[in-house]
Amino acid sequence: MKLVVLTGAGISAESGVSTFRDPDGVWMKMDPMKLATPEAFAADPALVHGFYNARRAQLREVEPNAAHRALAQLERKLGNDFMLVTQNVDDLHERGGSRDVVHMHGQLQQAWCRSCDTRISWDEDLSTGTECPNCGSAGRLRPDIVWFGEMPYRMDEILGALDTCDMFVAIGTSGAVYPAAGFVEIAANAGAETLELNLQPSEGTRLFDDFRHGPATGIVPAFVDEILAR
Ligand code: APR
Ligand code: ZN
């Protein structure tokens, strides 16, 4: 059975990482157009670096939860018949044991040099003066995050997997942002069974064959146990 799982911020919520569109979410307090677009970065790189530096630093204080660990168990069992795609830029899937995570929106712990185009693993703060360890140019590193208006990563791989999967499961995502929000329809058109696991109905709930609502740390391990028992 070929399974594709898409996760969003909701899977990391119980680890203490804020979601974006819940009442206490990041975009409820700050304007994404001033922090998460190429134009915002060009206009005020120090402001944008500060926003991502704070989120990168927070990763040191949070831990993966039972939902992350359950998906790692599923990967171990299904191997190449399993693809984990995440919209999240945290490292909690990896720290929960997942080995192959498709970060379609990039990663907080990676910097991207706009001079030499290399991507560098990065745990510290970034600033407008930071030098690239590869080419030495200063002030040319940006967070390796896919901003609004930019093309998500590894889309060919993702679309190929959606076209051939038997089941597609979306976990902890509001269905507010494309192309991820359209994955359920691509999978359904390819004949896959579709399931939403979320705290509450998302914007796309009616597009799914089935849905279970509750906290990810409860409903995701239960779902994984069902799949492993098949
Ligand atoms: N368990 C399960 N689901 C939860 C939990 C929880 N404990 N807490 C919140 N959720 C659900 C919310 O109900 C909501 O549907 O997670 C979803 C989070 O939605 P968003 O905050 O919109 O996050 P996400 O869908 O990942 O956003 C997509 O938007 O800002 C961009 O690039 C950013 O990747 C992000 C994208
Ligand atoms: Zn460089």
Short mmCIF file of C-alpha atoms and ligand atoms in Angstrom, two decimals, residues 113-118 120 132-137 140-141, ligand 2:
data_model
loop_
_atom_site.label_atom_id
_atom_site.label_comp_id
_atom_site.label_asym_id
_atom_site.label_seq_id
_atom_site.Cartn_x
_atom_site.Cartn_y
_atom_site.Cartn_z
CA CYS A 113 23.74 31.87 -0.28
CA ARG A 114 22.50 34.05 -3.11
CA SER A 115 26.05 34.52 -4.41
CA CYS A 116 27.22 30.92 -4.77
CA ASP A 117 23.77 29.29 -4.56
CA THR A 118 24.87 26.75 -1.97
CA ILE A 120 24.39 25.34 4.22
CA CYS A 132 29.07 32.66 3.51
CA PRO A 133 31.44 29.86 4.63
CA ASN A 134 31.57 28.66 1.03
CA CYS A 135 32.28 31.78 -1.03
CA GLY A 136 33.08 34.34 1.69
CA SER A 137 30.61 36.96 0.50
CA ARG A 140 24.26 37.29 0.87
CA LEU A 141 22.82 34.51 3.07
ZN ZN B 2 28.25 31.75 -0.90
#
